[in-house]
DNA sequence: ACGCCACTACTACCGCGGTAGTCCCACCGA
DNA sequence: TCGGTGGGACTACCGCGGTAGTAGTGGCGT
C-alpha cells in the first residue's frame, strides 16, 4: 500500500504507452518513446525493471522478450499524484487547486462552459445518492 | 529562468512559513516546523541554504542570525508546480485536471457551488478583455 | 554447430531532496 | 580576557529518478 503512485516523468511516459496499448515489450516502449525522448533502450529496460520493483508494472516472458503490463490504473495514479500535490501545495483542499487554475488564467475561456456543465452534472449525481465506489 | 519552481515537501513547508511571515530567521522557521516535523535545526538551516542556492529564498544578516525572505511568490510556485503536473499527467490540459478532480469525487459537494460562481466570475472577466495581471 | 544478435541483468553514476553531525567563529557575559 | 553558547558552514549520506554501459545468455541464421 503506502504510496505506490508517485511516478517520475519518464515513468509516466512509459505508463502512458502501457496504458494505451494494454501491454508492450521493452523494445516497443522504447520505440514508442524514441521520438520524444531519444533514450537508450537499456534506459527504458532499466526503468521498466525499477518500475516492476515498485509494483507499478508487471511482466510476462514471451520468447526472450518481456512483455510489460500496467499494474496500476491511470486513474489511481492521477488520484495519487494530484492528491499529493493538493496536500503539498493546497493544504489538502482540492477546491483551492481548482480555484488556482481558474484565477490564474491557465484555463481556456471556452473550456469554462464545459467545466460548468461538469460541475452541474456532478451536483446532480451528488444529490442522487451515494458517492463513488 | 529555467524552472525555479519545483520545490520538495520540506521546501514547501519552509516557504509557507516564509510567505506567512514575510521573513524569518532559520531558528524561527525551525521553531515553526518543529511541531509538525520535528527536524533538527541544522536540517532547516541546510535546506534554507540549498534553497538560497536555487534562488527561491534570500537572506540578510541580522546580528549573527540570517533572516530569510521568500524570493519567489507563492502564486508563481503554485503555477509552476501545477503546470508541471498538468504537463506530466494531463498532457498540458488544465481542464482535464479539473475534470479529474470533479469526476473523482475529491471535491466536497458543497464546494461545487463556490466553484461554479468562480467560473462564472472568470467568464465575465474573460469577456471584459485583457488577461490576468 | 557456431557465432552473432537481441534482450535482459547487473552495476555505476549524476543530481537533488532530505536529514543531520561536526566544526568553527563571533559575540556576550563573567 | 577567556570561556561558553548559539548559529552558520561544510560535509556526509540515503533514497530515488534518470541514464546508460557492459556483461551474460539464449536463440536463430548460416
PDB file of C-alpha atoms (C1' of nucleotides) in Angstrom:
ATOM      1  CA  UNK A   1       0.000   0.000   0.000  1.00  0.00           C
ATOM      2  CA  UNK A   2       1.709   3.113   1.297  1.00  0.00           C
ATOM      3  CA  UNK A   3       2.033   5.354  -1.744  1.00  0.00           C
ATOM      4  CA  UNK A   4       2.764   3.425  -4.875  1.00  0.00           C
ATOM      5  CA  UNK A   5       1.609   6.266  -7.031  1.00  0.00           C
ATOM      6  CA  UNK A   6       4.301   8.857  -7.392  1.00  0.00           C
ATOM      7  CA  UNK A   7       5.873   8.380 -10.747  1.00  0.00           C
ATOM      8  CA  UNK A   8       8.561  10.443 -12.361  1.00  0.00           C
ATOM      9  CA  UNK A   9       8.403  11.923 -15.785  1.00  0.00           C
ATOM     10  CA  UNK A  10       9.885   9.034 -17.684  1.00  0.00           C
ATOM     11  CA  UNK A  11       7.865   6.576 -15.677  1.00  0.00           C
ATOM     12  CA  UNK A  12       4.721   8.415 -16.589  1.00  0.00           C
ATOM     13  CA  UNK A  13       5.677   8.426 -20.244  1.00  0.00           C
ATOM     14  CA  UNK A  14       6.242   4.696 -20.079  1.00  0.00           C
ATOM     15  CA  UNK A  15       2.968   4.160 -18.284  1.00  0.00           C
ATOM     16  CA  UNK A  16       1.161   6.153 -20.936  1.00  0.00           C
ATOM     17  CA  UNK A  17       2.462   3.769 -23.568  1.00  0.00           C
ATOM     18  CA  UNK A  18       1.427   0.805 -21.494  1.00  0.00           C
ATOM     19  CA  UNK A  19      -1.980   2.199 -20.684  1.00  0.00           C
ATOM     20  CA  UNK A  20      -2.595   2.984 -24.319  1.00  0.00           C
ATOM     21  CA  UNK A  21      -1.540  -0.400 -25.615  1.00  0.00           C
ATOM     22  CA  UNK A  22      -2.552  -2.625 -22.776  1.00  0.00           C
ATOM     23  CA  UNK A  23       0.866  -4.209 -22.910  1.00  0.00           C
ATOM     24  CA  UNK A  24       4.156  -3.765 -24.692  1.00  0.00           C
ATOM     25  CA  UNK A  25       7.641  -5.207 -24.776  1.00  0.00           C
ATOM     26  CA  UNK A  26      10.567  -3.138 -23.613  1.00  0.00           C
ATOM     27  CA  UNK A  27      11.611  -2.514 -27.188  1.00  0.00           C
ATOM     28  CA  UNK A  28       8.115  -1.437 -28.132  1.00  0.00           C
ATOM     29  CA  UNK A  29       8.093   1.047 -25.310  1.00  0.00           C
ATOM     30  CA  UNK A  30      11.494   2.235 -26.373  1.00  0.00           C
ATOM     31  CA  UNK A  31      10.365   2.627 -29.952  1.00  0.00           C
ATOM     32  CA  UNK A  32       7.283   4.500 -28.844  1.00  0.00           C
ATOM     33  CA  UNK A  33       9.310   6.974 -26.810  1.00  0.00           C
ATOM     34  CA  UNK A  34      12.273   7.271 -29.143  1.00  0.00           C
ATOM     35  CA  UNK A  35      10.923  10.265 -30.993  1.00  0.00           C
ATOM     36  CA  UNK A  36      10.068  12.359 -27.952  1.00  0.00           C
ATOM     37  CA  UNK A  37      12.933  11.270 -25.731  1.00  0.00           C
ATOM     38  CA  UNK A  38      15.671   9.600 -27.699  1.00  0.00           C
ATOM     39  CA  UNK A  39      16.784   7.422 -24.815  1.00  0.00           C
ATOM     40  CA  UNK A  40      18.894   4.295 -24.952  1.00  0.00           C
ATOM     41  CA  UNK A  41      16.985   1.023 -24.993  1.00  0.00           C
ATOM     42  CA  UNK A  42      18.729  -0.033 -21.801  1.00  0.00           C
ATOM     43  CA  UNK A  43      17.423   3.054 -20.079  1.00  0.00           C
ATOM     44  CA  UNK A  44      13.879   2.030 -20.828  1.00  0.00           C
ATOM     45  CA  UNK A  45      14.562  -1.537 -19.800  1.00  0.00           C
ATOM     46  CA  UNK A  46      16.154  -0.443 -16.543  1.00  0.00           C
ATOM     47  CA  UNK A  47      13.304   1.887 -15.784  1.00  0.00           C
ATOM     48  CA  UNK A  48      10.811  -0.843 -16.522  1.00  0.00           C
ATOM     49  CA  UNK A  49      12.568  -3.138 -14.088  1.00  0.00           C
ATOM     50  CA  UNK A  50      12.666  -0.480 -11.402  1.00  0.00           C
ATOM     51  CA  UNK A  51       9.014   0.121 -12.004  1.00  0.00           C
ATOM     52  CA  UNK A  52       8.295  -3.529 -11.587  1.00  0.00           C
ATOM     53  CA  UNK A  53      10.140  -3.448  -8.263  1.00  0.00           C
ATOM     54  CA  UNK A  54       7.826  -0.648  -7.274  1.00  0.00           C
ATOM     55  CA  UNK A  55       4.852  -2.665  -8.374  1.00  0.00           C
ATOM     56  CA  UNK A  56       3.504  -0.301 -10.988  1.00  0.00           C
ATOM     57  CA  UNK A  57       4.041  -2.730 -13.858  1.00  0.00           C
ATOM     58  CA  UNK A  58       4.243  -6.469 -14.270  1.00  0.00           C
ATOM     59  CA  UNK A  59       5.829  -8.554 -16.974  1.00  0.00           C
ATOM     60  CA  UNK A  60       5.479 -11.898 -18.600  1.00  0.00           C
ATOM     61  CA  UNK A  61       8.074 -13.562 -20.789  1.00  0.00           C
ATOM     62  CA  UNK A  62       7.212 -14.037 -24.400  1.00  0.00           C
ATOM     63  CA  UNK A  63      10.070 -15.849 -26.027  1.00  0.00           C
ATOM     64  CA  UNK A  64      13.135 -13.970 -24.916  1.00  0.00           C
ATOM     65  CA  UNK A  65      11.229 -10.728 -24.632  1.00  0.00           C
ATOM     66  CA  UNK A  66       9.485  -9.303 -21.634  1.00  0.00           C
ATOM     67  CA  UNK A  67       6.030  -8.032 -22.237  1.00  0.00           C
ATOM     68  CA  UNK A  68       5.074  -5.418 -19.690  1.00  0.00           C
ATOM     69  CA  UNK A  69       1.633  -4.601 -18.490  1.00  0.00           C
ATOM     70  CA  UNK A  70       0.427  -1.815 -16.211  1.00  0.00           C
ATOM     71  CA  UNK A  71      -0.216  -2.917 -12.657  1.00  0.00           C
ATOM     72  CA  UNK A  72      -1.838   0.323 -11.628  1.00  0.00           C
ATOM     73  CA  UNK A  73      -4.658   2.171 -13.278  1.00  0.00           C
ATOM     74  CA  UNK A  74      -4.193   5.563 -14.767  1.00  0.00           C
ATOM     75  CA  UNK A  75      -6.998   6.826 -12.610  1.00  0.00           C
ATOM     76  CA  UNK A  76      -5.273   5.660  -9.452  1.00  0.00           C
ATOM     77  CA  UNK A  77      -2.022   7.297 -10.443  1.00  0.00           C
ATOM     78  CA  UNK A  78      -3.784  10.525 -11.234  1.00  0.00           C
ATOM     79  CA  UNK A  79      -5.572  10.391  -7.956  1.00  0.00           C
ATOM     80  CA  UNK A  80      -2.390   9.698  -6.053  1.00  0.00           C
ATOM     81  CA  UNK A  81      -0.290  12.362  -7.662  1.00  0.00           C
ATOM     82  CA  UNK A  82      -2.954  15.008  -7.763  1.00  0.00           C
ATOM     83  CA  UNK A  83      -3.753  14.204  -4.175  1.00  0.00           C
ATOM     84  CA  UNK A  84      -0.161  14.636  -3.201  1.00  0.00           C
ATOM     85  CA  UNK A  85       0.098  17.959  -4.946  1.00  0.00           C
ATOM     86  CA  UNK A  86      -3.089  19.129  -3.314  1.00  0.00           C
ATOM     87  CA  UNK A  87      -1.683  18.069   0.023  1.00  0.00           C
ATOM     88  CA  UNK A  88       1.638  19.769  -0.504  1.00  0.00           C
ATOM     89  CA  UNK A  89       0.509  22.908  -2.208  1.00  0.00           C
ATOM     90  CA  UNK A  90      -3.065  23.492  -1.158  1.00  0.00           C
ATOM     91  CA  UNK A  91      -3.103  22.006   2.307  1.00  0.00           C
ATOM     92  CA  UNK A  92      -5.393  19.225   1.247  1.00  0.00           C
ATOM     93  CA  UNK A  93      -8.085  21.383  -0.250  1.00  0.00           C
ATOM     94  CA  UNK A  94      -8.773  20.288  -3.828  1.00  0.00           C
ATOM     95  CA  UNK A  95     -11.134  23.169  -4.429  1.00  0.00           C
ATOM     96  CA  UNK A  96      -8.245  25.504  -3.797  1.00  0.00           C
ATOM     97  CA  UNK A  97      -6.458  23.878  -6.698  1.00  0.00           C
ATOM     98  CA  UNK A  98      -9.397  24.462  -8.991  1.00  0.00           C
ATOM     99  CA  UNK A  99      -9.540  27.960  -7.681  1.00  0.00           C
ATOM    100  CA  UNK A 100      -5.912  28.451  -8.584  1.00  0.00           C
ATOM    101  CA  UNK A 101      -6.395  27.031 -12.045  1.00  0.00           C
ATOM    102  CA  UNK A 102      -9.272  29.376 -12.684  1.00  0.00           C
ATOM    103  CA  UNK A 103      -7.914  32.554 -11.213  1.00  0.00           C
ATOM    104  CA  UNK A 104      -4.540  32.026 -12.724  1.00  0.00           C
ATOM    105  CA  UNK A 105      -5.943  32.046 -16.218  1.00  0.00           C
ATOM    106  CA  UNK A 106      -4.493  28.679 -17.069  1.00  0.00           C
ATOM    107  CA  UNK A 107      -7.782  27.507 -18.453  1.00  0.00           C
ATOM    108  CA  UNK A 108      -9.059  28.453 -21.873  1.00  0.00           C
ATOM    109  CA  UNK A 109     -12.214  30.539 -21.654  1.00  0.00           C
ATOM    110  CA  UNK A 110     -14.027  28.129 -23.942  1.00  0.00           C
ATOM    111  CA  UNK A 111     -13.323  25.330 -21.514  1.00  0.00           C
ATOM    112  CA  UNK A 112     -15.162  27.111 -18.765  1.00  0.00           C
ATOM    113  CA  UNK A 113     -18.506  26.190 -20.261  1.00  0.00           C
ATOM    114  CA  UNK A 114     -17.670  22.525 -20.348  1.00  0.00           C
ATOM    115  CA  UNK A 115     -16.444  22.729 -16.805  1.00  0.00           C
ATOM    116  CA  UNK A 116     -19.638  24.342 -15.629  1.00  0.00           C
ATOM    117  CA  UNK A 117     -21.613  21.516 -17.102  1.00  0.00           C
ATOM    118  CA  UNK A 118     -19.296  19.048 -15.483  1.00  0.00           C
ATOM    119  CA  UNK A 119     -19.945  20.625 -12.144  1.00  0.00           C
ATOM    120  CA  UNK A 120     -23.670  20.711 -12.722  1.00  0.00           C
ATOM    121  CA  UNK A 121     -23.631  17.035 -13.588  1.00  0.00           C
ATOM    122  CA  UNK A 122     -21.578  16.295 -10.538  1.00  0.00           C
ATOM    123  CA  UNK A 123     -24.022  18.169  -8.355  1.00  0.00           C
ATOM    124  CA  UNK A 124     -26.921  16.219  -9.711  1.00  0.00           C
ATOM    125  CA  UNK A 125     -25.163  12.971  -9.077  1.00  0.00           C
ATOM    126  CA  UNK A 126     -24.211  14.006  -5.590  1.00  0.00           C
ATOM    127  CA  UNK A 127     -27.834  14.662  -4.758  1.00  0.00           C
ATOM    128  CA  UNK A 128     -28.970  11.458  -6.422  1.00  0.00           C
ATOM    129  CA  UNK A 129     -27.231   9.354  -3.856  1.00  0.00           C
ATOM    130  CA  UNK A 130     -24.062   7.748  -2.523  1.00  0.00           C
ATOM    131  CA  UNK A 131     -20.585   8.715  -3.502  1.00  0.00           C
ATOM    132  CA  UNK A 132     -18.188   6.942  -5.712  1.00  0.00           C
ATOM    133  CA  UNK A 133     -17.352   3.282  -5.349  1.00  0.00           C
TER     134      UNK A 133
ATOM    135  CA  UNK B   1      14.641  31.322 -15.797  1.00  0.00           C
ATOM    136  CA  UNK B   2      14.619  27.589 -16.425  1.00  0.00           C
ATOM    137  CA  UNK B   3      12.338  26.143 -13.781  1.00  0.00           C
ATOM    138  CA  UNK B   4      12.954  27.556 -10.353  1.00  0.00           C
ATOM    139  CA  UNK B   5       9.610  26.374  -9.142  1.00  0.00           C
ATOM    140  CA  UNK B   6       9.721  22.743  -8.225  1.00  0.00           C
ATOM    141  CA  UNK B   7      10.002  22.515  -4.501  1.00  0.00           C
ATOM    142  CA  UNK B   8      10.020  19.447  -2.347  1.00  0.00           C
ATOM    143  CA  UNK B   9       7.838  18.866   0.628  1.00  0.00           C
ATOM    144  CA  UNK B  10      10.089  20.365   3.249  1.00  0.00           C
ATOM    145  CA  UNK B  11      10.929  23.254   0.990  1.00  0.00           C
ATOM    146  CA  UNK B  12       7.265  23.993   0.584  1.00  0.00           C
ATOM    147  CA  UNK B  13       6.735  23.846   4.309  1.00  0.00           C
ATOM    148  CA  UNK B  14       9.570  26.296   4.791  1.00  0.00           C
ATOM    149  CA  UNK B  15       8.226  28.550   2.093  1.00  0.00           C
ATOM    150  CA  UNK B  16       4.836  28.543   3.735  1.00  0.00           C
ATOM    151  CA  UNK B  17       6.393  29.854   6.910  1.00  0.00           C
ATOM    152  CA  UNK B  18       8.274  32.496   4.981  1.00  0.00           C
ATOM    153  CA  UNK B  19       5.268  33.515   2.933  1.00  0.00           C
ATOM    154  CA  UNK B  20       3.152  33.772   6.025  1.00  0.00           C
ATOM    155  CA  UNK B  21       5.638  35.840   7.989  1.00  0.00           C
ATOM    156  CA  UNK B  22       7.292  37.794   5.259  1.00  0.00           C
ATOM    157  CA  UNK B  23      10.644  36.822   6.702  1.00  0.00           C
ATOM    158  CA  UNK B  24      12.054  34.624   9.415  1.00  0.00           C
ATOM    159  CA  UNK B  25      15.362  33.513  10.807  1.00  0.00           C
ATOM    160  CA  UNK B  26      16.444  29.917  10.456  1.00  0.00           C
ATOM    161  CA  UNK B  27      15.607  29.262  14.074  1.00  0.00           C
ATOM    162  CA  UNK B  28      12.192  30.796  13.686  1.00  0.00           C
ATOM    163  CA  UNK B  29      11.492  28.553  10.735  1.00  0.00           C
ATOM    164  CA  UNK B  30      12.739  25.615  12.716  1.00  0.00           C
ATOM    165  CA  UNK B  31      10.541  26.513  15.640  1.00  0.00           C
ATOM    166  CA  UNK B  32       7.553  26.926  13.350  1.00  0.00           C
ATOM    167  CA  UNK B  33       8.031  23.484  11.850  1.00  0.00           C
ATOM    168  CA  UNK B  34       9.120  21.666  14.980  1.00  0.00           C
ATOM    169  CA  UNK B  35       5.654  20.506  15.883  1.00  0.00           C
ATOM    170  CA  UNK B  36       4.706  19.079  12.523  1.00  0.00           C
ATOM    171  CA  UNK B  37       8.116  17.771  11.527  1.00  0.00           C
ATOM    172  CA  UNK B  38      10.436  17.522  14.456  1.00  0.00           C
ATOM    173  CA  UNK B  39      13.546  18.103  12.402  1.00  0.00           C
ATOM    174  CA  UNK B  40      16.978  19.122  13.604  1.00  0.00           C
ATOM    175  CA  UNK B  41      17.761  22.820  13.394  1.00  0.00           C
ATOM    176  CA  UNK B  42      20.677  22.067  11.118  1.00  0.00           C
ATOM    177  CA  UNK B  43      18.354  20.359   8.694  1.00  0.00           C
ATOM    178  CA  UNK B  44      16.331  23.507   8.344  1.00  0.00           C
ATOM    179  CA  UNK B  45      19.438  25.631   8.049  1.00  0.00           C
ATOM    180  CA  UNK B  46      20.903  23.346   5.400  1.00  0.00           C
ATOM    181  CA  UNK B  47      17.691  23.340   3.468  1.00  0.00           C
ATOM    182  CA  UNK B  48      17.482  27.085   3.657  1.00  0.00           C
ATOM    183  CA  UNK B  49      20.971  27.376   2.225  1.00  0.00           C
ATOM    184  CA  UNK B  50      20.193  24.952  -0.560  1.00  0.00           C
ATOM    185  CA  UNK B  51      17.089  26.909  -1.293  1.00  0.00           C
ATOM    186  CA  UNK B  52      19.071  30.082  -1.485  1.00  0.00           C
ATOM    187  CA  UNK B  53      21.381  28.406  -3.996  1.00  0.00           C
ATOM    188  CA  UNK B  54      18.291  27.637  -6.011  1.00  0.00           C
ATOM    189  CA  UNK B  55      17.174  31.205  -5.743  1.00  0.00           C
ATOM    190  CA  UNK B  56      13.869  30.629  -4.021  1.00  0.00           C
ATOM    191  CA  UNK B  57      14.857  32.491  -0.865  1.00  0.00           C
ATOM    192  CA  UNK B  58      17.257  35.261   0.015  1.00  0.00           C
ATOM    193  CA  UNK B  59      18.813  36.177   3.314  1.00  0.00           C
ATOM    194  CA  UNK B  60      20.185  39.169   5.096  1.00  0.00           C
ATOM    195  CA  UNK B  61      22.313  39.083   8.186  1.00  0.00           C
ATOM    196  CA  UNK B  62      20.834  40.462  11.356  1.00  0.00           C
ATOM    197  CA  UNK B  63      23.435  40.268  14.028  1.00  0.00           C
ATOM    198  CA  UNK B  64      24.764  36.737  13.789  1.00  0.00           C
ATOM    199  CA  UNK B  65      21.474  35.427  12.521  1.00  0.00           C
ATOM    200  CA  UNK B  66      20.318  35.047   8.970  1.00  0.00           C
ATOM    201  CA  UNK B  67      16.904  36.338   8.242  1.00  0.00           C
ATOM    202  CA  UNK B  68      15.394  34.639   5.232  1.00  0.00           C
ATOM    203  CA  UNK B  69      12.877  36.071   2.882  1.00  0.00           C
ATOM    204  CA  UNK B  70      10.990  34.420   0.011  1.00  0.00           C
ATOM    205  CA  UNK B  71      12.418  35.201  -3.401  1.00  0.00           C
ATOM    206  CA  UNK B  72       9.526  33.664  -5.270  1.00  0.00           C
ATOM    207  CA  UNK B  73       5.848  34.285  -4.859  1.00  0.00           C
ATOM    208  CA  UNK B  74       3.522  31.611  -3.711  1.00  0.00           C
ATOM    209  CA  UNK B  75       1.464  32.155  -6.819  1.00  0.00           C
ATOM    210  CA  UNK B  76       4.449  31.535  -9.065  1.00  0.00           C
ATOM    211  CA  UNK B  77       5.327  28.349  -7.252  1.00  0.00           C
ATOM    212  CA  UNK B  78       1.785  27.121  -7.474  1.00  0.00           C
ATOM    213  CA  UNK B  79       1.682  27.944 -11.131  1.00  0.00           C
ATOM    214  CA  UNK B  80       4.955  26.210 -11.787  1.00  0.00           C
ATOM    215  CA  UNK B  81       4.195  23.054  -9.897  1.00  0.00           C
ATOM    216  CA  UNK B  82       0.608  22.761 -11.005  1.00  0.00           C
ATOM    217  CA  UNK B  83       1.732  23.441 -14.530  1.00  0.00           C
ATOM    218  CA  UNK B  84       4.275  20.689 -14.313  1.00  0.00           C
ATOM    219  CA  UNK B  85       1.757  18.229 -13.013  1.00  0.00           C
ATOM    220  CA  UNK B  86      -0.672  19.175 -15.721  1.00  0.00           C
ATOM    221  CA  UNK B  87       2.064  18.669 -18.257  1.00  0.00           C
ATOM    222  CA  UNK B  88       3.114  15.331 -16.896  1.00  0.00           C
ATOM    223  CA  UNK B  89      -0.235  13.888 -16.058  1.00  0.00           C
ATOM    224  CA  UNK B  90      -2.751  15.606 -18.267  1.00  0.00           C
ATOM    225  CA  UNK B  91      -0.699  16.339 -21.357  1.00  0.00           C
ATOM    226  CA  UNK B  92      -0.871  20.039 -20.744  1.00  0.00           C
ATOM    227  CA  UNK B  93      -4.616  20.315 -20.478  1.00  0.00           C
ATOM    228  CA  UNK B  94      -5.545  22.028 -17.212  1.00  0.00           C
ATOM    229  CA  UNK B  95      -9.236  21.437 -17.773  1.00  0.00           C
ATOM    230  CA  UNK B  96      -8.530  17.734 -17.723  1.00  0.00           C
ATOM    231  CA  UNK B  97      -7.185  18.172 -14.216  1.00  0.00           C
ATOM    232  CA  UNK B  98     -10.331  19.906 -13.086  1.00  0.00           C
ATOM    233  CA  UNK B  99     -12.268  17.189 -14.789  1.00  0.00           C
ATOM    234  CA  UNK B 100     -10.354  14.592 -12.829  1.00  0.00           C
ATOM    235  CA  UNK B 101     -10.902  16.396  -9.558  1.00  0.00           C
ATOM    236  CA  UNK B 102     -14.604  16.586 -10.231  1.00  0.00           C
ATOM    237  CA  UNK B 103     -15.243  13.114 -11.524  1.00  0.00           C
ATOM    238  CA  UNK B 104     -13.050  11.514  -8.939  1.00  0.00           C
ATOM    239  CA  UNK B 105     -15.173  12.828  -6.150  1.00  0.00           C
ATOM    240  CA  UNK B 106     -12.282  14.554  -4.458  1.00  0.00           C
ATOM    241  CA  UNK B 107     -14.234  17.735  -4.077  1.00  0.00           C
ATOM    242  CA  UNK B 108     -16.827  18.246  -1.398  1.00  0.00           C
ATOM    243  CA  UNK B 109     -20.289  18.685  -2.878  1.00  0.00           C
ATOM    244  CA  UNK B 110     -20.752  21.933  -1.022  1.00  0.00           C
ATOM    245  CA  UNK B 111     -17.681  23.324  -2.698  1.00  0.00           C
ATOM    246  CA  UNK B 112     -19.212  22.850  -6.103  1.00  0.00           C
ATOM    247  CA  UNK B 113     -21.408  25.890  -5.666  1.00  0.00           C
ATOM    248  CA  UNK B 114     -18.499  28.122  -4.854  1.00  0.00           C
ATOM    249  CA  UNK B 115     -16.628  26.731  -7.815  1.00  0.00           C
ATOM    250  CA  UNK B 116     -19.492  27.445 -10.149  1.00  0.00           C
ATOM    251  CA  UNK B 117     -19.518  31.020  -9.044  1.00  0.00           C
ATOM    252  CA  UNK B 118     -15.796  31.187  -9.516  1.00  0.00           C
ATOM    253  CA  UNK B 119     -16.181  30.013 -13.065  1.00  0.00           C
ATOM    254  CA  UNK B 120     -18.983  32.450 -13.726  1.00  0.00           C
ATOM    255  CA  UNK B 121     -16.860  35.281 -12.445  1.00  0.00           C
ATOM    256  CA  UNK B 122     -13.971  34.097 -14.532  1.00  0.00           C
ATOM    257  CA  UNK B 123     -16.163  34.044 -17.614  1.00  0.00           C
ATOM    258  CA  UNK B 124     -17.333  37.551 -17.030  1.00  0.00           C
ATOM    259  CA  UNK B 125     -13.791  38.745 -16.639  1.00  0.00           C
ATOM    260  CA  UNK B 126     -12.693  36.892 -19.738  1.00  0.00           C
ATOM    261  CA  UNK B 127     -15.288  38.712 -21.769  1.00  0.00           C
ATOM    262  CA  UNK B 128     -14.320  42.020 -20.268  1.00  0.00           C
ATOM    263  CA  UNK B 129     -10.987  41.832 -22.003  1.00  0.00           C
ATOM    264  CA  UNK B 130      -7.288  41.685 -21.123  1.00  0.00           C
ATOM    265  CA  UNK B 131      -5.851  38.711 -19.377  1.00  0.00           C
ATOM    266  CA  UNK B 132      -4.573  38.183 -15.934  1.00  0.00           C
ATOM    267  CA  UNK B 133      -2.278  40.583 -14.250  1.00  0.00           C
TER     268      UNK B 133
ATOM    269  C1'  DA C   1      27.427 -26.451 -34.802  1.00  0.00           C
ATOM    270  C1'  DC C   2      28.854 -21.957 -34.056  1.00  0.00           C
ATOM    271  C1'  DG C   3      28.871 -17.265 -33.844  1.00  0.00           C
ATOM    272  C1'  DC C   4      26.319 -13.197 -33.827  1.00  0.00           C
ATOM    273  C1'  DC C   5      22.456 -10.647 -32.214  1.00  0.00           C
ATOM    274  C1'  DA C   6      18.768  -9.323 -29.356  1.00  0.00           C
ATOM    275  C1'  DC C   7      17.437  -8.882 -24.789  1.00  0.00           C
ATOM    276  C1'  DT C   8      17.649  -8.980 -20.040  1.00  0.00           C
ATOM    277  C1'  DA C   9      20.556  -8.431 -15.653  1.00  0.00           C
ATOM    278  C1'  DC C  10      23.910  -6.006 -13.087  1.00  0.00           C
ATOM    279  C1'  DT C  11      26.243  -2.066 -11.944  1.00  0.00           C
ATOM    280  C1'  DA C  12      27.520   2.563 -11.896  1.00  0.00           C
ATOM    281  C1'  DC C  13      26.816   7.332 -11.670  1.00  0.00           C
ATOM    282  C1'  DC C  14      24.670  12.036 -11.500  1.00  0.00           C
ATOM    283  C1'  DG C  15      21.565  15.334  -9.316  1.00  0.00           C
ATOM    284  C1'  DC C  16      18.654  16.529  -5.841  1.00  0.00           C
ATOM    285  C1'  DG C  17      15.545  16.409  -1.818  1.00  0.00           C
ATOM    286  C1'  DG C  18      16.072  15.416   2.766  1.00  0.00           C
ATOM    287  C1'  DT C  19      18.464  14.694   7.184  1.00  0.00           C
ATOM    288  C1'  DA C  20      21.862  15.581  10.351  1.00  0.00           C
ATOM    289  C1'  DG C  21      26.629  15.718  12.625  1.00  0.00           C
ATOM    290  C1'  DT C  22      30.538  18.360  13.401  1.00  0.00           C
ATOM    291  C1'  DC C  23      33.280  22.297  13.218  1.00  0.00           C
ATOM    292  C1'  DC C  24      34.239  26.926  13.788  1.00  0.00           C
ATOM    293  C1'  DC C  25      33.514  31.654  14.746  1.00  0.00           C
ATOM    294  C1'  DA C  26      31.774  35.516  16.911  1.00  0.00           C
ATOM    295  C1'  DC C  27      29.540  37.585  20.472  1.00  0.00           C
ATOM    296  C1'  DC C  28      28.164  38.086  25.224  1.00  0.00           C
ATOM    297  C1'  DG C  29      28.821  37.682  29.922  1.00  0.00           C
ATOM    298  C1'  DA C  30      31.741  36.788  33.986  1.00  0.00           C
TER     299       DA C  30
ATOM    300  C1'  DT D   1      40.361  38.442  28.815  1.00  0.00           C
ATOM    301  C1'  DC D   2      38.546  33.952  28.458  1.00  0.00           C
ATOM    302  C1'  DG D   3      35.053  30.587  28.119  1.00  0.00           C
ATOM    303  C1'  DG D   4      30.505  29.208  26.844  1.00  0.00           C
ATOM    304  C1'  DT D   5      26.876  29.199  23.538  1.00  0.00           C
ATOM    305  C1'  DG D   6      24.283  29.934  19.553  1.00  0.00           C
ATOM    306  C1'  DG D   7      24.225  29.966  14.740  1.00  0.00           C
ATOM    307  C1'  DG D   8      26.119  29.430  10.190  1.00  0.00           C
ATOM    308  C1'  DA D   9      29.407  26.441   7.037  1.00  0.00           C
ATOM    309  C1'  DC D  10      30.905  22.199   5.466  1.00  0.00           C
ATOM    310  C1'  DT D  11      30.486  17.564   4.813  1.00  0.00           C
ATOM    311  C1'  DA D  12      28.367  13.241   4.591  1.00  0.00           C
ATOM    312  C1'  DC D  13      24.917  10.049   3.488  1.00  0.00           C
ATOM    313  C1'  DC D  14      20.479   7.858   1.996  1.00  0.00           C
ATOM    314  C1'  DG D  15      16.949   7.093  -1.498  1.00  0.00           C
ATOM    315  C1'  DC D  16      15.255   7.627  -5.866  1.00  0.00           C
ATOM    316  C1'  DG D  17      14.507   9.187 -10.654  1.00  0.00           C
ATOM    317  C1'  DG D  18      17.009   9.033 -14.639  1.00  0.00           C
ATOM    318  C1'  DT D  19      20.585   7.486 -17.847  1.00  0.00           C
ATOM    319  C1'  DA D  20      23.430   4.242 -19.789  1.00  0.00           C
ATOM    320  C1'  DG D  21      27.471   0.875 -20.350  1.00  0.00           C
ATOM    321  C1'  DT D  22      28.702  -3.745 -20.014  1.00  0.00           C
ATOM    322  C1'  DA D  23      28.111  -8.486 -19.051  1.00  0.00           C
ATOM    323  C1'  DG D  24      25.643 -12.615 -19.660  1.00  0.00           C
ATOM    324  C1'  DT D  25      22.514 -15.736 -22.093  1.00  0.00           C
ATOM    325  C1'  DG D  26      19.751 -17.985 -25.262  1.00  0.00           C
ATOM    326  C1'  DG D  27      18.015 -18.398 -29.854  1.00  0.00           C
ATOM    327  C1'  DC D  28      18.349 -18.006 -34.824  1.00  0.00           C
ATOM    328  C1'  DG D  29      20.553 -17.932 -39.142  1.00  0.00           C
ATOM    329  C1'  DT D  30      24.107 -19.674 -41.976  1.00  0.00           C
TER     330       DT D  30
END
